Coordinates of C-alpha atoms in Angstrom, one line a residue:
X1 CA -28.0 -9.8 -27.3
X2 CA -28.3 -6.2 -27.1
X3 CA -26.3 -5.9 -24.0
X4 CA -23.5 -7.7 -26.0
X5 CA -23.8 -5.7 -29.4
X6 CA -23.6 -2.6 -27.2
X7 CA -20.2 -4.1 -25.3
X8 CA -19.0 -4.9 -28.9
X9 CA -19.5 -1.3 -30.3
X10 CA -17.7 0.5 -26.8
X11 CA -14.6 -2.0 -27.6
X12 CA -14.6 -1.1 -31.3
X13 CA -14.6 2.9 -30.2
X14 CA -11.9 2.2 -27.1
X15 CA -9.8 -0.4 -28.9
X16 CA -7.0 2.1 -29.5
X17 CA -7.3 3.6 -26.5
X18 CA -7.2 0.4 -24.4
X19 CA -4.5 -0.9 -26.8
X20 CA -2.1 2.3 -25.8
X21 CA -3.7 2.3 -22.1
X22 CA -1.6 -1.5 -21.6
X23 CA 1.3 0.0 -23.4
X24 CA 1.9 2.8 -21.6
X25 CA 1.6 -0.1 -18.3
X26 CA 4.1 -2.1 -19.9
X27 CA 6.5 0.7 -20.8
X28 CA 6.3 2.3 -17.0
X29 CA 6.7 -0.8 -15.3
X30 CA 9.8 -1.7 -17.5
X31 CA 11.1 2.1 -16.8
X32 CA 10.8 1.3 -12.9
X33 CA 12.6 -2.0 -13.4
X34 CA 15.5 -0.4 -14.7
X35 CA 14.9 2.5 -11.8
X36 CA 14.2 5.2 -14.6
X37 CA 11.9 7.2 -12.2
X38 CA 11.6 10.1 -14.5
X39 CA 10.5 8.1 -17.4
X40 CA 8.1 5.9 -15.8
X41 CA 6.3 9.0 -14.1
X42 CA 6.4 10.6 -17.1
X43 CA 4.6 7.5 -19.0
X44 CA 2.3 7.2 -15.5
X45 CA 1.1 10.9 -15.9
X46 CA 0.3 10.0 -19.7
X47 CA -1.6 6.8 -18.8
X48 CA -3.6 8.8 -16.0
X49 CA -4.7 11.7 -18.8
X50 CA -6.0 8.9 -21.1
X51 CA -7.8 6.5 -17.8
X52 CA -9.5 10.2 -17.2
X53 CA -10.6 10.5 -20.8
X54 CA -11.9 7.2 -21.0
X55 CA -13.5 6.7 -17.5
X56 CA -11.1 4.0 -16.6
X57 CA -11.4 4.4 -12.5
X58 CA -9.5 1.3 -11.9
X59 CA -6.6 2.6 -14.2
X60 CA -6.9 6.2 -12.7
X61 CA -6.5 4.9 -9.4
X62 CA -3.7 2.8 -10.4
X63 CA -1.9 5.6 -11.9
X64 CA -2.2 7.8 -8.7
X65 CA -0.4 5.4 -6.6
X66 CA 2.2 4.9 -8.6
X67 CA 2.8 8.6 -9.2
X68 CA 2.6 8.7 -5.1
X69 CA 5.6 5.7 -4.7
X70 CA 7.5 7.1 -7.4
X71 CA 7.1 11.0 -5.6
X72 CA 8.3 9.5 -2.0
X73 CA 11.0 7.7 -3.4
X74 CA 12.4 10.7 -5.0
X75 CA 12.0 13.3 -1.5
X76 CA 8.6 14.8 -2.8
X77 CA 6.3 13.5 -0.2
X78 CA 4.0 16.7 -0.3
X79 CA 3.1 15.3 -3.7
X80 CA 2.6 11.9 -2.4
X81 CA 0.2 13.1 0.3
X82 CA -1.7 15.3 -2.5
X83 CA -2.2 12.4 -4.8
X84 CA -3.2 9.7 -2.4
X85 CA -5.6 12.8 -0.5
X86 CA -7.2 12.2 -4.0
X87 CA -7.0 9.1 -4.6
X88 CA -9.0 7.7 -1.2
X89 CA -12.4 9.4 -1.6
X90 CA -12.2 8.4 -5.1
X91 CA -11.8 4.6 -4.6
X92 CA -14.4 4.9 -1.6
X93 CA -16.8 6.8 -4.1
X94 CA -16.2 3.6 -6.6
X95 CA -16.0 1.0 -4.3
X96 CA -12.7 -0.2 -5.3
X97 CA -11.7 -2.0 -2.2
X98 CA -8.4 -3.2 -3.5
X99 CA -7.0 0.2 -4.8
X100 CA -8.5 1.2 -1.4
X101 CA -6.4 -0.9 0.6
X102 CA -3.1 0.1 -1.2
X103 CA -3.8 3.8 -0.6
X104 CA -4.4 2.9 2.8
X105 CA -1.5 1.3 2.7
X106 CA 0.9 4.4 0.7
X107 CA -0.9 6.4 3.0
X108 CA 0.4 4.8 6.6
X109 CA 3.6 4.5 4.6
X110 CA 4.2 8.1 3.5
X111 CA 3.9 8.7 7.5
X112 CA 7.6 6.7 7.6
X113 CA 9.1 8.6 4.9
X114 CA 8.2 12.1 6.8
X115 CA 9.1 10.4 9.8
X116 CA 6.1 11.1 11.7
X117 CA 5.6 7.4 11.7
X118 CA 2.7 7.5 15.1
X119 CA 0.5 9.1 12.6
X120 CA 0.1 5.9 10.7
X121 CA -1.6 3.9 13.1
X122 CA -5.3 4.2 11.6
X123 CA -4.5 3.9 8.2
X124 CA -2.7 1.0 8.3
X125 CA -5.5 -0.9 10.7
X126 CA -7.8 0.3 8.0
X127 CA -5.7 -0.8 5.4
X128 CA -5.0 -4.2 6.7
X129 CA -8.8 -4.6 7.2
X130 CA -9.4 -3.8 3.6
X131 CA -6.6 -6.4 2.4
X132 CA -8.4 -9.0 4.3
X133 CA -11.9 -8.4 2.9
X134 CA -10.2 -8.8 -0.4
X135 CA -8.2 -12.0 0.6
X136 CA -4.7 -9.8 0.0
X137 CA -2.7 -11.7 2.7
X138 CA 0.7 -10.1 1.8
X139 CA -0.8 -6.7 1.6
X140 CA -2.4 -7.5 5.0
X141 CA 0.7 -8.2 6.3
X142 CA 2.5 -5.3 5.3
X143 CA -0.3 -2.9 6.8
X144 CA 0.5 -4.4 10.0
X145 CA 4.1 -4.2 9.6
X146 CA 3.5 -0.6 9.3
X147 CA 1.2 0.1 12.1
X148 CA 4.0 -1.9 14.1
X149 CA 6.0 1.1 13.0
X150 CA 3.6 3.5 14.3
X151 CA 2.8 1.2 17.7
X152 CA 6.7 1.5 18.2
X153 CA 6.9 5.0 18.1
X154 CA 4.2 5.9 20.5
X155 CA 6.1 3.8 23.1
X156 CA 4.1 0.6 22.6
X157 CA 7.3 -1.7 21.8
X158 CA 5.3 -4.3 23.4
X159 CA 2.4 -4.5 21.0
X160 CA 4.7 -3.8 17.8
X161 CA 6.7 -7.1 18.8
X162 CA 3.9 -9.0 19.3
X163 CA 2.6 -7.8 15.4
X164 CA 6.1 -8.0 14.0
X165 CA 6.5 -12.0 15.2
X166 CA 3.3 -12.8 13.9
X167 CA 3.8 -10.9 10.2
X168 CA 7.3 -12.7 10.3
X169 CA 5.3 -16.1 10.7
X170 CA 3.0 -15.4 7.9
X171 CA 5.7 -14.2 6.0
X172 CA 7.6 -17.7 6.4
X173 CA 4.3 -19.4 6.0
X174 CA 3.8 -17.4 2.8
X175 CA 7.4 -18.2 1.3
X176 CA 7.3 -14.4 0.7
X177 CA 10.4 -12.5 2.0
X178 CA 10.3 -8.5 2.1
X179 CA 10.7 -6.3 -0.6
X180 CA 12.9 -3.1 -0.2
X181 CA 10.3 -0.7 1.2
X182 CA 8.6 -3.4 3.4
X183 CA 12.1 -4.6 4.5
X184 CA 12.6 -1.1 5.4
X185 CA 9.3 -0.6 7.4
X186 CA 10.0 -3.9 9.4
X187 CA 13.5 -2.2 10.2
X188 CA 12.6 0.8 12.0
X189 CA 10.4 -1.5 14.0
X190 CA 12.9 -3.5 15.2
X191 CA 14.9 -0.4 15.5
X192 CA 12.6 1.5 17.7
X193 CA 11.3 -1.6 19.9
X194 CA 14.9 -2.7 20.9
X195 CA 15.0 0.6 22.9
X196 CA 12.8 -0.8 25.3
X197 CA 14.3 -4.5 25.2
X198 CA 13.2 -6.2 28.3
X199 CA 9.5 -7.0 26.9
X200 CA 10.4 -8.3 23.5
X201 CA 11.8 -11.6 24.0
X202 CA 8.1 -12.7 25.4
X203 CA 6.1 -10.7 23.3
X204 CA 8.1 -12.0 20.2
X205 CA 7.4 -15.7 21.2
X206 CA 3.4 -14.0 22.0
X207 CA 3.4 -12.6 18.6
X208 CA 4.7 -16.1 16.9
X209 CA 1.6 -18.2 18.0
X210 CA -0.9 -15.1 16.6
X211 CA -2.6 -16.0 12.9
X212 CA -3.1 -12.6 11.1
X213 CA -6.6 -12.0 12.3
X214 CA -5.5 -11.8 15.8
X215 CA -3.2 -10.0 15.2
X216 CA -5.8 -7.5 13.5
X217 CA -7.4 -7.5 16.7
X218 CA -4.6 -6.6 18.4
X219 CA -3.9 -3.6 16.4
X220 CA -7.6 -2.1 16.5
X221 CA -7.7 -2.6 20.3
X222 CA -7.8 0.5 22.2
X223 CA -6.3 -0.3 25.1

């Protein structure tokens, strides 16, 4: 009883924050829709003020990585690096697993956009480990789409085919296609890996018969 007369006094003092914390959500997300980039980061920077002023780490974490998408898509990828930097000791020092994962995730990313896409590698293993614990299949999928990025520009077109087969089997298992930016990702794979054709073909038909966890495996090993 007095745990629940205490929850009922914090929402009476937060209502109107919480109330104009979801409309600023729905107002951003309908800016991005209609690619107003300016207006939703605006309305994302407001929404990340109020999440700090009411504690709301979730929200906060939220907010940072979608000012980091929105600051790669328009060329400022310095800013993206700054805000996920942030972000990633914050979700660890909350435990927010999920928000972890998706940095992880913008992190191994943001690597493509400055094309430096070896760099990636880690981050998207540890990504793609975090979207499993959290039973995030397409997120998992995407990780390893991106460290197939990274695996084909270190020269190991044989390990990114086998990963990109496997994510393409998910993917049809899933009924999900690619978005824009994963479509992207899966791209310069395939770009990069057709340089050194001759050991595709088999690892593609390899990579087919892998379910995502082995796949996993196959991107931690260090061989």
């Amino acid at each position: 009883v007095a745990a629940s007369d205490e929850a009922a006094a914090v929402a009476t003092r937060l209502g109107g924050a919480t109330e104009r914390f979801d409309l600023l959500r729905e107002h951003a997300i309908a800016a991005l829709r209609n690619n107003d980039l300016e207006s939703a980061e605006a309305l994302f920077r407001e929404r990340l003020t109020l999440a700090i002023a009411v504690d709301n780490g979730v929200g906060m974490s939220a907010c940072r990585l979608n000012l980091a998408s929105i600051a790669n898509k328009t060329g400022r990828h310095d800013r993206a690096e700054t805000l996920l930097a942030e972000n990633l000791p914050f979700v660890r020092s909350r435990g927010q697993a999920r928000c972890e994962a998706h940095t992880l995730a913008q992190i191994a990313e943001t690597t493509l956009f400055r094309d430096r896409a070896q760099d990636g590698a880690e981050d998207a293993v540890l990504g793609a480990r975090r979207a499993r614990q959290i039973r995030d299949k397409p997120l998992t999928v995407y990780c390893l789409e991106l460290f197939a990025v990274a695996a084909a520009a270190r020269g190991d077109a044989r390990r990114a085919a086998t990963i990109l087969a496997a994510t393409e089997a998910a993917r049809e298992e899933m009924g999900v296609g690619p978005d824009e930016d994963e479509a992207a990702a899966r791209a310069r794979a395939l770009e990069l890996i057709a340089e050194d054709g001759g050991v595709v073909e088999v690892a593609w038909a390899e990579g087919r018969r892998h379910d995502l966890a082995s796949a996993l495996e196959l991107a931690a090993a260090n061989d």
